[in-house]
């Protein structure tokens, strides 16, 4: 597989060739990386406090937040998947609350089983670093990369997808009215969570859905199919996504992307979008310029342009899901 086919090669890695089977646990997670925006929250908006509640679905932590007029007014059920900071992040909870104000009944699960991404600070100085500080920074960067890679190795499709399917099953039972009202479950994913929106929207065999490689002979024998678990998806600046992750997506997908994003490169996105269009799967994409990876996740920025585009991206995702 060519380097450009994977959206997450660490710049310091000379990675081995990698599998492109959707959900394949054999993808070399040691060559993958996450950006700062995937593992560290921006400052929380002043005075903002989450309004939902933490509970458990099938022994998995979930954050649930509802429209103010639910259940008196009908709602649509949204599965919200986060970046590496996870379900206990105040910013992610506030993001879920924003979705609820748009009329969605939101369930945000703990994809990581109590093990959110590590956040090692590699900064040593606010001024030009000395030679010693540069050496320390280099070691810290390598150490952080190793720590993130180890974390990624613990959180692959074969561990994350079963949790999500358990939560989805509980969601459908608990909020059957919202499922019926929307004609299925909607999904939105940011950073790490974006790839899982694609996988949940795919029609794959049982082993691939669990993260195992299915042999051609097994597939030819008529292995049971695991159809799309969601009705429609919206993703923002995904990570760990390969072009092949789009290959079996069968639900409409809305994409928020960042120009020149090393974690979700243009060619990966373009190949994925081409694949969807060739199979007549509805897709829309918007590439935002002058913003960092992770900009669509709620959090304060000093730059007014980023704040404005964060609002535009949210409106794009909301509009896309409401339109379906």
CSV table of C-alpha atoms in Angstrom, one decimal, residues 120-306:
chain,number,residue,atom,x,y,z
A,120,UNK,CA,2.2,14.4,27.1
A,121,UNK,CA,3.3,18.0,27.0
A,122,UNK,CA,6.5,18.3,24.9
A,123,UNK,CA,7.0,22.1,25.4
A,124,UNK,CA,10.2,23.1,27.4
A,125,UNK,CA,10.4,26.8,26.8
A,126,UNK,CA,8.3,29.7,25.5
A,127,UNK,CA,11.4,31.3,23.9
A,128,UNK,CA,14.0,29.9,21.5
A,129,UNK,CA,15.1,26.6,23.0
A,130,UNK,CA,18.8,26.0,23.9
A,131,UNK,CA,20.7,23.1,22.5
A,132,UNK,CA,20.0,21.1,25.6
A,133,UNK,CA,16.3,22.0,25.5
A,134,UNK,CA,16.2,20.9,21.8
A,135,UNK,CA,17.7,17.5,22.8
A,136,UNK,CA,15.1,17.2,25.6
A,137,UNK,CA,12.3,18.2,23.3
A,138,UNK,CA,13.5,15.6,20.7
A,139,UNK,CA,13.4,12.8,23.4
A,140,UNK,CA,10.1,14.0,24.7
A,141,UNK,CA,8.6,14.0,21.2
A,142,UNK,CA,9.8,10.4,20.5
A,143,UNK,CA,8.5,9.3,23.9
A,144,UNK,CA,5.1,10.9,23.3
A,145,UNK,CA,5.0,9.3,19.8
A,146,UNK,CA,5.7,5.9,21.4
A,147,UNK,CA,3.1,6.4,24.1
A,148,UNK,CA,0.4,7.4,21.5
A,149,UNK,CA,1.4,4.4,19.3
A,150,UNK,CA,1.0,2.1,22.3
A,151,UNK,CA,-2.4,3.6,23.0
A,152,UNK,CA,-3.5,3.2,19.4
A,153,UNK,CA,-2.5,-0.4,19.6
A,154,UNK,CA,-5.0,-0.9,22.4
A,155,UNK,CA,-7.8,0.8,20.6
A,156,UNK,CA,-8.4,-0.9,17.2
A,157,UNK,CA,-11.6,-1.8,15.4
A,158,UNK,CA,-11.5,-5.2,17.0
A,159,UNK,CA,-11.8,-3.6,20.5
A,160,UNK,CA,-13.7,-0.4,19.7
A,161,UNK,CA,-16.4,-1.8,17.3
A,162,UNK,CA,-17.8,-4.3,19.7
A,163,UNK,CA,-18.3,-1.6,22.3
A,164,UNK,CA,-20.1,0.6,19.8
A,165,UNK,CA,-22.4,-2.2,18.7
A,166,UNK,CA,-23.3,-2.9,22.3
A,167,UNK,CA,-24.1,0.7,22.9
A,168,UNK,CA,-26.1,0.9,19.6
A,169,UNK,CA,-28.2,-2.1,20.7
A,170,UNK,CA,-28.9,-0.5,24.0
A,171,UNK,CA,-29.7,2.9,22.4
A,172,UNK,CA,-32.2,1.3,20.0
A,173,UNK,CA,-34.0,-0.3,22.9
A,174,UNK,CA,-33.9,2.6,25.3
A,175,UNK,CA,-34.9,5.3,22.7
A,176,UNK,CA,-37.0,3.3,20.2
A,177,UNK,CA,-39.2,6.3,19.7
A,178,UNK,CA,-36.3,8.4,18.5
A,179,UNK,CA,-35.1,5.6,16.2
A,180,UNK,CA,-38.6,5.3,14.7
A,181,UNK,CA,-38.9,9.1,14.3
A,182,UNK,CA,-35.6,9.4,12.4
A,183,UNK,CA,-35.8,6.1,10.6
A,184,UNK,CA,-32.6,4.8,12.1
A,185,UNK,CA,-29.6,6.0,14.1
A,186,UNK,CA,-27.6,9.1,12.9
A,187,UNK,CA,-23.9,9.4,13.6
A,188,UNK,CA,-21.3,12.2,13.8
A,189,UNK,CA,-17.6,11.6,14.4
A,190,UNK,CA,-14.6,13.8,15.1
A,191,UNK,CA,-10.9,12.9,14.7
A,192,UNK,CA,-10.6,9.3,16.0
A,193,UNK,CA,-14.4,8.8,16.0
A,194,UNK,CA,-14.7,9.8,12.3
A,195,UNK,CA,-13.3,6.4,11.1
A,196,UNK,CA,-15.8,4.5,13.1
A,197,UNK,CA,-18.7,6.4,11.5
A,198,UNK,CA,-17.4,5.1,8.2
A,199,UNK,CA,-17.0,1.6,9.5
A,200,UNK,CA,-20.5,1.6,11.1
A,201,UNK,CA,-21.9,2.9,7.8
A,202,UNK,CA,-20.3,0.0,5.9
A,203,UNK,CA,-21.6,-3.3,4.7
A,204,UNK,CA,-18.9,-5.8,5.7
A,205,UNK,CA,-18.6,-9.4,6.7
A,206,UNK,CA,-18.8,-10.4,10.4
A,207,UNK,CA,-15.0,-10.9,10.8
A,208,UNK,CA,-14.1,-7.6,9.1
A,209,UNK,CA,-16.6,-5.8,11.3
A,210,UNK,CA,-14.9,-7.2,14.4
A,211,UNK,CA,-11.5,-6.2,13.0
A,212,UNK,CA,-10.4,-9.6,11.7
A,213,UNK,CA,-9.2,-10.4,8.2
A,214,UNK,CA,-11.7,-12.6,6.3
A,215,UNK,CA,-10.2,-15.0,3.7
A,216,UNK,CA,-11.4,-15.0,0.2
A,217,UNK,CA,-12.5,-18.6,0.5
A,218,UNK,CA,-14.6,-17.8,3.5
A,219,UNK,CA,-16.2,-14.8,1.8
A,220,UNK,CA,-17.0,-17.0,-1.2
A,221,UNK,CA,-18.7,-19.5,1.0
A,222,UNK,CA,-21.3,-16.9,1.9
A,223,UNK,CA,-20.1,-15.4,5.2
A,224,UNK,CA,-22.9,-13.6,7.0
A,225,UNK,CA,-23.0,-9.9,6.2
A,226,UNK,CA,-22.9,-7.2,8.9
A,227,UNK,CA,-24.9,-4.4,7.3
A,228,UNK,CA,-24.6,-0.7,8.0
A,229,UNK,CA,-25.5,0.1,11.6
A,230,UNK,CA,-26.4,3.7,11.0
A,231,UNK,CA,-28.6,5.6,8.6
A,232,UNK,CA,-26.3,8.5,7.8
A,233,UNK,CA,-23.0,9.9,8.9
A,234,UNK,CA,-21.1,13.2,9.3
A,235,UNK,CA,-17.4,13.3,9.9
A,236,UNK,CA,-14.9,16.0,10.8
A,237,UNK,CA,-11.1,15.9,10.2
A,238,UNK,CA,-10.8,12.2,10.6
A,239,UNK,CA,-7.7,10.3,11.7
A,240,UNK,CA,-6.5,6.7,11.0
A,241,UNK,CA,-8.6,6.7,7.9
A,242,UNK,CA,-7.4,5.0,4.7
A,243,UNK,CA,-9.0,5.4,1.3
A,244,UNK,CA,-10.1,1.8,1.6
A,245,UNK,CA,-12.2,2.6,4.6
A,246,UNK,CA,-14.7,4.2,2.2
A,247,UNK,CA,-14.9,1.1,0.0
A,248,UNK,CA,-17.9,-0.5,1.6
A,249,UNK,CA,-19.7,2.5,3.0
A,250,UNK,CA,-23.3,2.4,1.9
A,251,UNK,CA,-24.9,5.4,3.8
A,252,UNK,CA,-24.8,9.1,2.9
A,253,UNK,CA,-21.6,10.8,4.3
A,254,UNK,CA,-21.0,14.5,5.0
A,255,UNK,CA,-17.3,15.4,5.3
A,256,UNK,CA,-15.7,18.4,7.0
A,257,UNK,CA,-12.0,18.5,6.1
A,258,UNK,CA,-9.0,20.8,6.6
A,259,UNK,CA,-6.8,21.9,3.7
A,260,UNK,CA,-3.3,20.3,3.7
A,261,UNK,CA,-4.2,18.1,6.7
A,262,UNK,CA,-1.4,15.6,7.2
A,263,UNK,CA,-3.7,13.4,9.4
A,264,UNK,CA,-6.4,13.3,6.7
A,265,UNK,CA,-4.5,14.0,3.4
A,266,UNK,CA,-6.3,15.4,0.4
A,267,UNK,CA,-5.5,12.3,-1.7
A,268,UNK,CA,-7.0,9.9,0.8
A,269,UNK,CA,-10.2,12.0,1.0
A,270,UNK,CA,-10.4,12.4,-2.8
A,271,UNK,CA,-10.0,8.6,-3.4
A,272,UNK,CA,-12.6,7.9,-0.7
A,273,UNK,CA,-15.1,10.4,-2.2
A,274,UNK,CA,-14.5,9.0,-5.7
A,275,UNK,CA,-15.2,5.5,-4.4
A,276,UNK,CA,-18.5,6.7,-2.9
A,277,UNK,CA,-19.6,8.5,-6.0
A,278,UNK,CA,-18.7,5.6,-8.3
A,279,UNK,CA,-21.1,3.5,-6.2
A,280,UNK,CA,-23.8,6.3,-6.2
A,281,UNK,CA,-23.4,6.8,-2.4
A,282,UNK,CA,-24.5,10.3,-1.6
A,283,UNK,CA,-21.6,12.4,-0.3
A,284,UNK,CA,-20.8,16.1,0.3
A,285,UNK,CA,-17.4,17.5,1.3
A,286,UNK,CA,-16.3,20.9,2.4
A,287,UNK,CA,-12.5,21.7,2.8
A,288,UNK,CA,-11.8,24.6,5.2
A,289,UNK,CA,-8.7,26.7,4.7
A,290,UNK,CA,-6.6,28.4,7.3
A,291,UNK,CA,-7.7,26.2,10.2
A,292,UNK,CA,-5.9,23.5,12.2
A,293,UNK,CA,-6.8,19.8,12.4
A,294,UNK,CA,-9.4,19.5,15.1
A,295,UNK,CA,-10.9,23.0,14.6
A,296,UNK,CA,-14.5,21.7,14.5
A,297,UNK,CA,-14.3,20.3,18.0
A,298,UNK,CA,-15.8,22.8,20.5
A,299,UNK,CA,-13.2,24.9,22.3
A,300,UNK,CA,-12.0,28.5,22.5
A,301,UNK,CA,-9.7,30.0,19.8
A,302,UNK,CA,-8.3,33.5,19.9
A,303,UNK,CA,-8.4,33.8,16.1
A,304,UNK,CA,-11.8,35.1,15.0
A,305,UNK,CA,-11.6,33.3,11.6
A,306,UNK,CA,-11.2,29.9,13.3
